[in-house]
N, CA and C of each residue as an Amber inpcrd file, in Angstrom:
protein
   627
  87.8780000 127.5310000  97.3630000  88.1550000 126.0400000  97.2110000
  89.6090000 125.8180000  97.2940000  90.3820000 126.7170000  96.8250000
  91.9410000 126.3510000  96.8460000  92.4520000 126.3190000  98.2190000
  91.9140000 127.1210000  99.1790000  92.3700000 127.3140000 100.4790000
  91.3510000 126.7120000 101.5360000  90.1990000 126.2970000 101.1540000
  89.3210000 125.6330000 102.0760000  88.7650000 124.3580000 101.5560000
  88.3580000 123.4600000 102.4880000  87.8090000 122.1880000 102.0320000
  86.5990000 122.3870000 101.3160000  86.2920000 121.5830000 100.2560000
  85.1020000 121.8080000  99.4030000  84.0650000 120.7450000  99.6340000
  82.8850000 120.9480000  99.2430000  81.7590000 120.0560000  99.1770000
  81.2990000 119.9000000  97.7990000  81.5200000 118.7690000  97.1550000
  81.1010000 118.5720000  95.7360000  79.8130000 117.9280000  95.6910000
  78.9870000 118.3410000  94.6110000  77.6480000 117.7500000  94.4370000
  77.4370000 117.2660000  93.1520000  76.7280000 116.1730000  93.0220000
  76.3440000 115.6370000  91.6290000  74.9010000 115.0970000  91.7470000
  74.2370000 115.1310000  90.6210000  72.8220000 114.7000000  90.5410000
  72.7300000 113.4450000  89.7880000  72.1720000 112.3480000  90.2950000
  72.1100000 111.0440000  89.5920000  70.9570000 111.0340000  88.7260000
  70.6330000 109.9400000  87.9220000  69.6610000 109.7950000  86.9580000
  68.2810000 109.8520000  87.5800000  68.0520000 109.7620000  88.9430000
  66.7860000 109.7790000  89.5410000  66.5980000 111.2120000  90.0720000
  67.4200000 112.1220000  89.8130000  67.3440000 113.5590000  90.3180000
  67.6850000 113.8060000  91.7280000  68.4180000 112.7580000  92.3550000
  68.8020000 112.9060000  93.7420000  70.2110000 113.6160000  93.8380000
  70.4230000 114.4640000  94.6490000  71.7490000 115.1970000  94.8010000
  72.5810000 114.4280000  95.8480000  73.7850000 114.1770000  95.5970000
  74.8210000 113.5500000  96.4140000  75.8490000 114.4970000  96.7890000
  76.4020000 114.4070000  97.9260000  77.4940000 115.2640000  98.3330000
  78.8040000 114.4170000  98.6490000  79.7970000 114.9590000  98.1800000
  81.1920000 114.2660000  98.3210000  82.1050000 115.3210000  98.9850000
  82.6530000 114.9280000 100.0320000  83.5850000 115.8580000 100.7160000
  84.8970000 115.9690000  99.8740000  85.4310000 117.1810000  99.6980000
  86.6560000 117.3460000  99.0640000  87.7070000 117.8690000  99.8950000
  88.8850000 118.2440000  99.3450000  89.9640000 118.7260000 100.0560000
  90.3570000 120.0710000  99.4460000  91.3420000 120.7250000 100.0410000
  91.8010000 121.9320000  99.4100000  92.4920000 121.7580000  98.0480000
  92.6100000 122.8460000  97.3820000  93.2990000 122.7510000  96.0100000
  92.2430000 122.8590000  94.9140000  92.7190000 122.7260000  93.7300000
  91.8800000 122.8450000  92.5580000  91.0520000 121.5910000  92.3690000
  89.8750000 121.6250000  91.6930000  89.0370000 120.5470000  91.5430000
  89.6550000 119.6820000  90.2890000  89.8370000 118.3970000  90.4900000
  90.3430000 117.6430000  89.3170000  89.2700000 117.5560000  88.2370000
  89.6090000 117.8260000  86.9980000  88.6430000 117.7610000  85.9390000
  87.9020000 119.1160000  85.6670000  88.1090000 120.1520000  86.5580000
  87.4280000 121.3820000  86.3110000  88.0770000 122.0030000  85.0390000
  87.1630000 122.6420000  84.1920000  87.7080000 123.0780000  82.8830000
  88.8870000 124.0690000  82.9090000  88.8200000 124.9250000  84.0140000
  89.8320000 125.9140000  84.0340000  91.0340000 125.5990000  84.9110000
  91.0350000 124.4380000  85.4650000  92.1960000 124.1210000  86.3820000
  93.4340000 123.8710000  85.7620000  93.4440000 123.1620000  84.5990000
  94.7530000 123.0500000  83.9120000  95.3340000 124.3520000  83.4290000
  94.5020000 125.2030000  82.9980000  94.9630000 126.4790000  82.6110000
  95.5540000 127.2630000  83.7550000  94.9140000 127.2060000  84.9140000
  95.3260000 127.9190000  86.1570000  96.7310000 127.3640000  86.4970000
  96.9070000 126.0160000  86.5710000  98.1170000 125.3630000  86.8990000
  99.1980000 125.7200000  85.9240000  98.9050000 125.7190000  84.6580000
  99.8840000 125.9750000  83.7230000 100.4450000 127.4000000  83.7320000
  99.3930000 128.3350000  83.9600000  99.8710000 129.7390000  84.1590000
 100.7520000 129.9980000  85.3520000 100.5290000 129.1700000  86.3780000
 101.3690000 129.3480000  87.5830000 102.7340000 128.8530000  87.3880000
 102.8860000 127.6630000  86.7880000 104.2350000 127.1170000  86.6720000
 105.0080000 127.5210000  85.4810000 104.3710000 128.0890000  84.5280000
 105.0310000 128.5680000  83.1930000 106.1330000 129.5210000  83.4620000
 105.9970000 130.5630000  84.2890000 107.0430000 131.5830000  84.4840000
 108.2290000 130.9290000  85.3800000 107.9120000 129.9790000  86.2290000
 108.9350000 129.2510000  86.9960000 109.8550000 128.4890000  86.0280000
 109.2270000 127.7160000  85.0880000 109.9900000 127.0480000  84.1520000
 110.8320000 128.0820000  83.2340000 110.2790000 129.1550000  82.9440000
 111.0010000 130.1600000  82.0840000 112.1900000 130.5930000  82.7760000
 112.1340000 130.8790000  84.1240000 113.2810000 131.3620000  84.9310000
 114.3250000 130.3790000  84.9060000 113.9300000 129.0700000  85.1490000
 114.8870000 127.9080000  85.2860000 115.6240000 127.7090000  83.9080000
 114.8750000 127.7100000  82.8190000 115.5350000 127.5360000  81.5300000
 116.3190000 128.6360000  81.1200000 116.0340000 129.8920000  81.6810000
 116.9050000 130.9550000  81.3720000 118.3460000 130.7860000  81.8680000
 118.4370000 130.0480000  82.9620000 119.7170000 129.7470000  83.5550000
 120.4700000 128.4620000  82.9240000 119.7070000 127.8010000  82.0260000
 120.2790000 126.5740000  81.4570000 120.0180000 126.6870000  79.9300000
 120.7130000 127.4930000  79.2080000 120.4500000 127.8140000  77.7310000
 120.5930000 126.5870000  76.7410000 121.2890000 125.5960000  77.1310000
 121.4780000 124.5370000  76.2230000 120.3780000 123.4850000  76.3800000
 119.5150000 123.6730000  77.3750000 118.3580000 122.7040000  77.5950000
 117.1690000 123.1080000  76.7970000 116.4390000 122.1000000  76.4170000
 115.0770000 122.1700000  75.8200000 114.0550000 121.5570000  76.6870000
 112.8510000 122.1090000  76.7950000 111.9160000 121.5020000  77.6420000
 110.4700000 121.7890000  77.0850000 109.6680000 120.7980000  77.5280000
 108.2150000 120.9860000  77.0740000 107.3990000 120.4090000  78.1950000
 106.2330000 120.9650000  78.3810000 105.3350000 120.5570000  79.4480000
 103.8370000 120.5330000  78.9580000 103.1340000 119.7370000  79.4770000
 101.6270000 119.6420000  79.3130000 101.0880000 119.4560000  80.6330000
 100.4310000 120.5340000  81.1830000 100.0120000 120.5640000  82.6230000
 101.1170000 120.0900000  83.5510000 100.9700000 119.0230000  84.3110000
 101.9230000 118.6210000  85.2580000 102.8760000 117.5720000  84.6960000
 102.8580000 117.2620000  83.3980000 103.8120000 116.4290000  82.7740000
 104.8320000 117.3240000  82.1360000 106.1580000 117.1570000  82.4410000
 107.2070000 117.8790000  81.9510000 108.3660000 117.0990000  81.4060000
 109.1040000 117.5710000  80.4580000 110.1640000 116.8280000  79.8390000
 111.3320000 117.7790000  79.5780000 112.4600000 117.2340000  79.8600000
 113.7640000 118.0390000  79.7120000 114.6840000 117.2390000  78.7370000
 115.1910000 117.9200000  77.7940000 116.2180000 117.3080000  76.8220000
 117.5560000 118.0560000  76.8390000 118.6110000 117.4130000  77.1260000
 119.8970000 117.9470000  77.1350000 120.8750000 116.8730000  77.2540000
 122.2110000 117.1740000  77.3160000 123.2810000 116.2020000  77.6880000
 122.9580000 115.8440000  79.1500000 123.3900000 114.6380000  79.4310000
 123.0540000 114.0940000  80.7840000 123.3070000 115.0390000  81.9720000
 124.6030000 115.5780000  82.0760000 124.9520000 116.4220000  83.2860000
 124.0400000 117.6170000  83.3090000 123.8790000 118.2850000  82.1420000
 123.0600000 119.4720000  82.0680000 121.6560000 119.2550000  82.4380000
 121.0960000 118.0720000  81.9660000 119.7200000 117.8310000  82.1500000
 119.5030000 117.5150000  83.6460000 120.4590000 116.7710000  84.2720000
 120.3330000 116.5530000  85.7480000 120.3550000 117.9040000  86.5710000
 121.1640000 118.9340000  86.1460000 121.2560000 120.1880000  86.8050000
 119.8560000 120.9110000  86.5730000 119.2630000 120.8210000  85.4440000
 117.9280000 121.4210000  85.1960000 116.9290000 120.7480000  86.1110000
 116.9150000 119.4040000  86.2520000 116.0720000 118.6180000  87.0880000
 116.2020000 119.0750000  88.5340000 117.3140000 119.2780000  89.0200000
 117.5100000 119.7660000  90.3440000 117.0460000 121.1450000  90.5310000
 117.2220000 122.0280000  89.6450000 116.8500000 123.4010000  89.7370000
 115.3240000 123.5110000  89.7220000 114.7200000 122.9440000  88.7360000
 113.2220000 123.0620000  88.6360000 112.4340000 122.3930000  89.8240000
 113.0880000 121.2880000  90.3530000 112.4630000 120.6050000  91.5220000
 112.5170000 121.5080000  92.7570000 113.6570000 122.1840000  92.9390000
 113.7290000 123.1320000  94.0620000 112.9150000 124.4320000  93.8240000
 112.8260000 124.9070000  92.6180000 112.1010000 126.1160000  92.3980000
 110.5860000 125.8900000  92.6180000 110.1210000 124.7250000  92.0750000
 108.7670000 124.4170000  92.2060000 108.2700000 124.2980000  93.6700000
 109.2400000 123.6920000  94.4380000 108.8990000 123.5830000  95.8990000
 108.8960000 124.9340000  96.6150000 109.9300000 125.7430000  96.2740000
 109.9790000 126.9960000  97.0580000 109.0520000 128.1210000  96.5360000
 108.7660000 128.1040000  95.1820000 107.9730000 129.2000000  94.5990000
 106.5430000 128.8840000  94.5620000 106.2090000 127.6210000  94.5220000
 104.7970000 127.2360000  94.2730000 104.2950000 126.1910000  95.2620000
 105.1450000 125.8250000  96.2200000 104.7360000 124.7630000  97.2460000
 104.3770000 123.4670000  96.5230000 104.9790000 123.1120000  95.4590000
 104.6850000 121.8500000  94.7020000 105.8830000 120.9720000  94.8060000
 105.6840000 119.7030000  95.2790000 106.6640000 118.6560000  95.4270000
 106.6670000 117.7780000  94.0970000 107.8430000 117.6290000  93.5640000
 107.8910000 116.6900000  92.3680000 108.1690000 115.3310000  92.9420000
 107.3010000 114.4490000  92.4690000 107.4200000 112.9140000  92.9430000
 108.5310000 112.3030000  92.2420000 109.6210000 112.0030000  92.9810000
 110.7880000 111.4860000  92.2390000 110.5150000 110.0710000  91.6660000
 109.6880000 109.3490000  92.2980000 109.3960000 107.9580000  91.9440000
 108.6150000 107.8970000  90.5530000 108.0250000 108.9950000  90.2330000
 107.3230000 109.0640000  88.9240000 108.0890000 109.6970000  87.8780000
 109.3150000 110.0680000  88.1070000 110.1910000 110.6780000  87.1070000
 110.9860000 109.5440000  86.4110000 111.3980000 109.8040000  85.1970000
 112.2660000 108.8860000  84.4910000 113.3930000 109.6580000  83.7680000
 114.5540000 108.9870000  83.7160000 115.6560000 109.4390000  82.9820000
 115.9300000 108.4530000  81.8370000 115.6960000 108.8540000  80.6800000
 115.7300000 107.9590000  79.4870000 117.1170000 108.1430000  78.7290000
 118.0020000 107.0950000  78.7940000 119.1870000 107.1040000  78.2130000
 119.3090000 105.9510000  77.1710000 118.9000000 106.1650000  75.9690000
 118.9110000 105.1350000  74.9440000 120.2820000 104.7650000  74.3470000
 120.3950000 103.6330000  73.8790000 121.6690000 103.2000000  73.2100000
 122.7770000 102.6290000  74.0830000 122.4880000 102.4450000  75.3630000
 123.3590000 101.7680000  76.2500000 122.6720000 100.7890000  77.0730000
 123.3690000  99.9280000  77.8070000 122.7400000  99.0090000  78.6810000
 122.3190000  99.7740000  80.0150000 121.4420000  99.1340000  80.7750000
 120.9260000  99.7420000  81.9590000 122.0400000  99.9420000  82.9620000
 122.9710000  98.9580000  83.0140000 124.0590000  99.0250000  83.9560000
 124.9220000 100.2280000  83.6500000 125.2210000 100.4040000  82.3170000
 125.9000000 101.5350000  81.9330000 125.2800000 102.8810000  82.1280000
 123.9630000 102.9230000  81.8810000 123.2260000 104.2300000  82.1700000
 123.2310000 104.5240000  83.6230000 123.1300000 103.5050000  84.5370000
 123.1780000 103.8700000  85.9700000 124.6110000 104.3570000  86.3190000
 125.6000000 103.7320000  85.7820000 126.9630000 104.1820000  86.0880000
 127.1730000 105.5400000  85.6090000 126.6720000 105.9630000  84.4080000
 126.8180000 107.2710000  83.8920000 126.2460000 108.3690000  84.9250000
 125.0020000 107.9760000  85.3630000 124.3520000 108.8660000  86.3290000
 125.1190000 108.9770000  87.5440000 125.6120000 107.7900000  88.0260000
 126.4590000 107.7680000  89.3690000 127.6040000 108.7350000  89.2030000
 128.3540000 108.5960000  88.1140000 129.5080000 109.3930000  87.8450000
 129.1960000 110.9590000  87.9840000 128.0820000 111.2910000  87.3260000
 127.7150000 112.7550000  87.3990000 127.3900000 113.2300000  88.8260000
 126.7480000 112.3770000  89.6200000 126.4590000 112.7820000  90.9740000
 127.5670000 112.7000000  91.7560000 128.5290000 111.8450000  91.5710000
 129.6670000 111.7520000  92.5110000 130.6350000 113.0780000  92.2020000
 130.5910000 113.5540000  90.9890000 131.4660000 114.6170000  90.5610000
 130.8690000 115.9210000  90.7870000 129.5960000 116.0420000  91.0270000
 128.9870000 117.3040000  91.1500000 128.0440000 117.3670000  92.3960000
 128.5870000 117.9510000  93.5130000 127.8310000 118.0110000  94.8330000
 126.3960000 118.5740000  94.6890000 126.2340000 119.4980000  93.7590000
 124.9030000 120.1640000  93.5760000 123.8600000 119.0760000  93.1720000
 124.1720000 117.9280000  92.7540000 123.2390000 117.0300000  92.2970000
 122.9240000 115.9750000  93.3540000 123.4090000 116.1890000  94.5070000
 123.2660000 115.1700000  95.6380000 121.8010000 114.7690000  95.9040000
 120.9890000 115.7840000  95.8410000 119.4860000 115.4810000  96.1540000
 118.9120000 114.4760000  95.2500000 119.5510000 114.0930000  94.1500000
 119.0570000 113.0100000  93.2800000 119.5270000 111.6740000  93.5480000
 120.3460000 111.5740000  94.6170000 120.9780000 110.2540000  95.0110000
 119.9640000 109.0520000  95.1470000 118.7130000 109.3910000  95.4780000
 117.8030000 108.2880000  95.6250000 117.4660000 107.5340000  94.3100000
 117.7090000 108.2130000  93.2010000 117.3990000 107.4850000  91.9500000
 118.3860000 106.3060000  91.7070000 119.3020000 106.1850000  92.4810000
 120.2800000 105.1030000  92.3020000 120.0250000 103.9720000  93.2710000
 118.9320000 104.1320000  94.1170000 118.5950000 103.0830000  94.9930000
 118.2360000 101.7890000  94.3530000 118.5040000 100.6620000  95.0240000
 118.2190000  99.2580000  94.4300000 116.7900000  99.1340000  93.9890000
 115.8630000  99.7620000  94.6310000 114.4020000  99.5640000  94.2810000
 113.8610000 100.6940000  93.3300000 114.7870000 101.5520000  92.9400000
 114.4130000 102.7010000  92.0670000 114.4310000 102.1750000  90.5930000
 113.3970000 102.5670000  89.7790000 113.3680000 102.3360000  88.3430000
 113.3100000 103.6120000  87.6250000 113.8330000 104.7020000  88.1780000
 113.7580000 106.0190000  87.4840000 114.6020000 105.9890000  86.1890000
 115.8100000 105.3130000  86.1400000 116.6810000 105.3000000  84.9240000
 116.1720000 104.1600000  84.0610000 116.0330000 104.5230000  82.7780000
 115.5600000 103.5130000  81.7650000 116.2820000 103.6770000  80.4630000
 116.4260000 102.5540000  79.6970000 117.1920000 102.5820000  78.4620000
 116.2540000 102.0680000  77.3550000 115.1180000 101.6160000  77.6820000
 114.2860000 100.9460000  76.5870000 113.0630000 101.9180000  76.1220000
 112.6340000 102.7550000  77.0140000 111.5470000 103.7180000  76.5880000
 111.0020000 104.4590000  77.8070000 110.0140000 105.3610000  77.4500000
 109.3450000 106.0720000  78.5080000 107.9330000 106.5270000  78.0120000
 107.1250000 106.8670000  78.9040000 105.8130000 107.3780000  78.5670000
 105.9610000 108.9240000  78.3470000 105.3620000 109.4410000  77.2920000
 105.4050000 110.9430000  77.0310000 103.9710000 111.3420000  76.8200000
 103.4270000 112.0410000  77.8170000 102.0030000 112.6010000  77.8040000
 101.1290000 111.3300000  77.5230000 101.3380000 110.2510000  78.2080000
 100.4580000 109.1080000  78.0800000 100.7450000 108.2570000  76.8530000
 101.7600000 108.5430000  76.1320000 102.0680000 107.8080000  74.8190000
 103.4120000 107.1580000  75.0130000 103.6300000 105.9060000  74.7890000
 104.9870000 105.1800000  74.9350000 105.7650000 105.5530000  73.7980000
 107.0800000 105.7890000  74.0820000 108.0350000 105.9870000  73.0810000
 109.3380000 105.3160000  73.4130000 109.9210000 104.7280000  72.4990000
 111.1540000 103.9330000  72.7770000 111.3240000 102.7750000  71.7720000
 111.8330000 101.6860000  72.2470000 111.9890000 100.5230000  71.4250000
 110.5780000  99.9580000  71.0020000 110.6090000  99.1290000  69.9570000
 109.3600000  98.4670000  69.5200000 108.8390000  97.6020000  70.6310000
 109.7290000  96.8140000  71.3340000 109.4130000  95.9650000  72.3690000
 108.7270000  96.6330000  73.5000000 109.2900000  97.8340000  73.9090000
 108.7890000  98.6220000  74.9070000 107.3640000  99.1310000  74.6570000
 107.2380000  99.7030000  73.4400000 105.8750000 100.2470000  73.0520000
 104.8570000  99.1740000  73.0450000 105.1360000  98.0350000  72.4110000
 104.1590000  96.9260000  72.4440000 103.7930000  96.3960000  73.7540000
 104.7730000  96.2860000  74.6480000 104.5190000  95.8120000  75.9910000
 103.5880000  96.7840000  76.7890000 103.8980000  98.0960000  76.5070000
 103.0860000  99.2160000  77.2090000 101.6180000  99.0310000  76.7340000
 101.3250000  98.9780000  75.5520000 100.0260000  98.8610000  74.9860000
  99.3540000  97.6310000  75.4990000  99.9720000  96.5510000  75.5580000
  99.3480000  95.3330000  75.9660000  98.9980000  95.4010000  77.3790000
  99.8670000  96.0130000  78.2090000  99.5660000  96.1700000  79.6330000
  98.4400000  97.1230000  79.8540000  98.3490000  98.2680000  79.1120000
  97.3700000  99.1280000  79.2170000  95.9450000  98.5140000  78.8250000
  95.9630000  97.7350000  77.7770000  94.7620000  97.1330000  77.3590000
  94.2310000  96.1120000  78.5250000  95.1390000  95.4240000  79.1090000
  94.6560000  94.5100000  80.1960000  94.2000000  95.3350000  81.3720000
  94.8090000  96.4560000  81.7040000  94.3630000  97.2260000  82.7560000
  92.9400000  97.7390000  82.5300000  92.7340000  98.1520000  81.2930000
  91.3320000  98.7190000  80.9680000  90.3440000  97.6160000  81.0130000
  90.7930000  96.4230000  80.5590000  89.7570000  95.2850000  80.5530000
  89.3350000  94.8820000  81.9970000  90.4100000  94.9130000  82.8170000
  90.1290000  94.6560000  84.2980000  89.2500000  95.6920000  84.9600000
  89.5720000  96.9500000  84.6520000  88.6290000  97.9700000  85.0770000
  87.2850000  97.8940000  84.6300000  87.0370000  97.5690000  83.4530000
  85.6520000  97.4880000  82.8330000  84.8930000  96.3060000  83.6730000
  85.5610000  95.2630000  84.0160000  84.9570000  94.2160000  84.6620000
  84.4380000  94.6070000  86.0760000  85.2730000  95.5090000  86.6230000
  84.7930000  95.9640000  88.0320000  83.5840000  96.8540000  87.9830000
  83.2430000  97.3380000  86.7890000  81.9760000  98.2510000  86.7970000
  80.7410000  97.4800000  86.9320000  80.8210000  96.1500000  86.9060000
  79.6250000  95.3590000  86.9410000  78.8610000  95.4460000  88.2170000
  79.5450000  95.9590000  89.3150000  78.8930000  96.1080000  90.5960000
  77.9690000  97.3980000  90.6120000  78.1450000  98.3430000  89.5660000
  77.3670000  99.5390000  89.5340000  76.0110000  99.2330000  89.0660000
  74.9960000  99.5560000  89.8530000  73.6370000  99.3000000  89.4690000
  72.9870000 100.4280000  88.7660000  73.5590000 101.6050000  88.9590000
  72.9960000 102.8530000  88.2930000  73.3510000 102.8050000  86.8220000
  72.3320000 102.6360000  85.8650000  72.7210000 102.5260000  84.4620000
  73.3930000 103.7580000  83.8750000  72.9610000 104.9000000  84.3920000
  73.5790000 106.1830000  83.8730000  75.1080000 106.2720000  84.3040000
  75.2570000 105.9870000  85.5540000  76.6910000 106.1580000  85.9910000
  77.5750000 105.0010000  85.2820000  76.9620000 103.8330000  85.0860000
  77.7020000 102.7800000  84.3710000  78.1190000 103.1660000  82.9580000
  77.0780000 103.7330000  82.3080000  77.3210000 104.1810000  80.9360000
  78.4110000 105.2990000  80.8670000  78.2600000 106.2160000  81.7330000
  79.1330000 107.3780000  81.7550000  80.6310000 106.9080000  82.0330000
  80.8100000 106.0870000  82.8990000  82.0870000 105.5080000  83.2290000
  82.7050000 104.7560000  82.0540000  81.8700000 103.9740000  81.3370000
  82.3910000 103.3220000  80.1640000  82.6980000 104.3490000  79.0350000
  81.8850000 105.2710000  78.8130000  82.0880000 106.1790000  77.6620000
  83.1480000 107.1870000  77.9390000  83.1420000 107.8070000  79.0530000
  84.0220000 108.8990000  79.3560000  85.3390000 108.5670000  80.0740000
  85.3710000 107.3550000  80.5790000  86.6290000 106.9060000  81.2750000
  87.2980000 105.7320000  80.6040000  86.6710000 104.6740000  80.3620000
  87.3630000 103.4820000  79.9440000  87.6010000 103.6170000  78.3810000
  86.5040000 103.9390000  77.6390000  86.6800000 104.0650000  76.1280000
  87.6870000 105.0800000  75.7990000  87.7970000 106.2680000  76.4880000
  88.6910000 107.3400000  76.0490000  90.1840000 106.8450000  76.2960000
  90.4060000 106.0280000  77.2670000  91.8100000 105.5910000  77.5040000
  92.3700000 104.8700000  76.3350000  91.7470000 103.8950000  75.8760000
  92.2390000 103.1310000  74.6380000  92.0840000 103.9700000  73.4340000
  91.0500000 104.7880000  73.3760000  90.9820000 105.6440000  72.1740000
  92.1160000 106.6700000  72.0700000  92.6000000 107.1190000  73.2090000
  93.6800000 108.0180000  73.1550000  94.9850000 107.3660000  72.5690000
  95.1600000 106.1050000  72.9910000  96.3540000 105.3770000  72.4220000
  96.2240000 105.1860000  70.9500000  95.0000000 104.7970000  70.4980000
  94.6640000 104.5420000  69.1670000  94.8880000 105.7780000  68.2250000
  94.6240000 106.9680000  68.8200000  94.8650000 108.1850000  68.0090000
  96.3220000 108.5380000  68.0140000  97.1060000 108.1220000  68.9890000
  98.5310000 108.5690000  69.1040000  99.5170000 107.5530000  68.5460000
  99.1550000 106.3460000  68.3320000 100.0090000 105.2450000  67.8100000
  99.4590000 104.7960000  66.5550000 100.3160000 104.2040000  65.7650000
  99.9740000 103.6820000  64.3840000  98.9520000 102.4680000  64.5700000
  98.1020000 102.2450000  63.5650000  97.2150000 101.0350000  63.5610000
  98.0370000  99.7640000  63.6620000  99.1760000  99.7010000  63.0150000
 100.0150000  98.5290000  63.0030000 100.4360000  98.2390000  64.4420000
 100.8870000  99.2780000  65.2130000 101.2820000  99.0750000  66.5250000
 100.1460000  98.5990000  67.4900000  98.9940000  99.1650000  67.3400000
  97.8030000  98.7600000  68.0330000  97.4530000  97.2980000  67.7040000
  97.4870000  96.9180000  66.4720000  97.1250000  95.5940000  66.0670000
  98.1490000  94.5830000  66.6300000  99.4750000  94.9100000  66.4760000
 100.5180000  94.0700000  66.9630000 100.4540000  93.8380000  68.4240000
 100.1970000  94.9050000  69.1970000 100.1880000  94.8530000  70.6230000
  98.9540000  94.0340000  71.0730000
């Protein structure tokens, strides 16, 4: 399955088997796939962090977080991005990355990053994060394993937006005529999204948002 295209099968409530063409790679949602991925990238992270002793990092599957002084964190970022590409053929999507610099204005944060890039040629591959359309640099907050962290305003706005997204997605399910599929999508997809936030944030935050 990892090197050849797959054919996925599922059986509906009437006992009919359906075929869905897949691609190469691991199956999304397969019980052992997250473990396989983590076991693959863990030693790569270990080697990178061994070269940057002041940095701390944590990862959950393909979500990873680096904590250090700005210049050191940027160097870890460049290093792990290159190592994942060369050692595991994995490309880090720069548009989904965020650099959280609290306590300063957004203009000041962008200037700090620009200074580091200008003074250290080894960071040149990160130049795109300073583009006019880039929102990689943030000073209000960030999402950490699906949970917002940052200012109260940022957290509340995130929860409100997520609730609206879920409500819109629930409305789209009305076109599904198969009651079993409709129920499963509500229970295992939509309900769990808001339930995850409710378990991770305080009741006061959920009620305020």
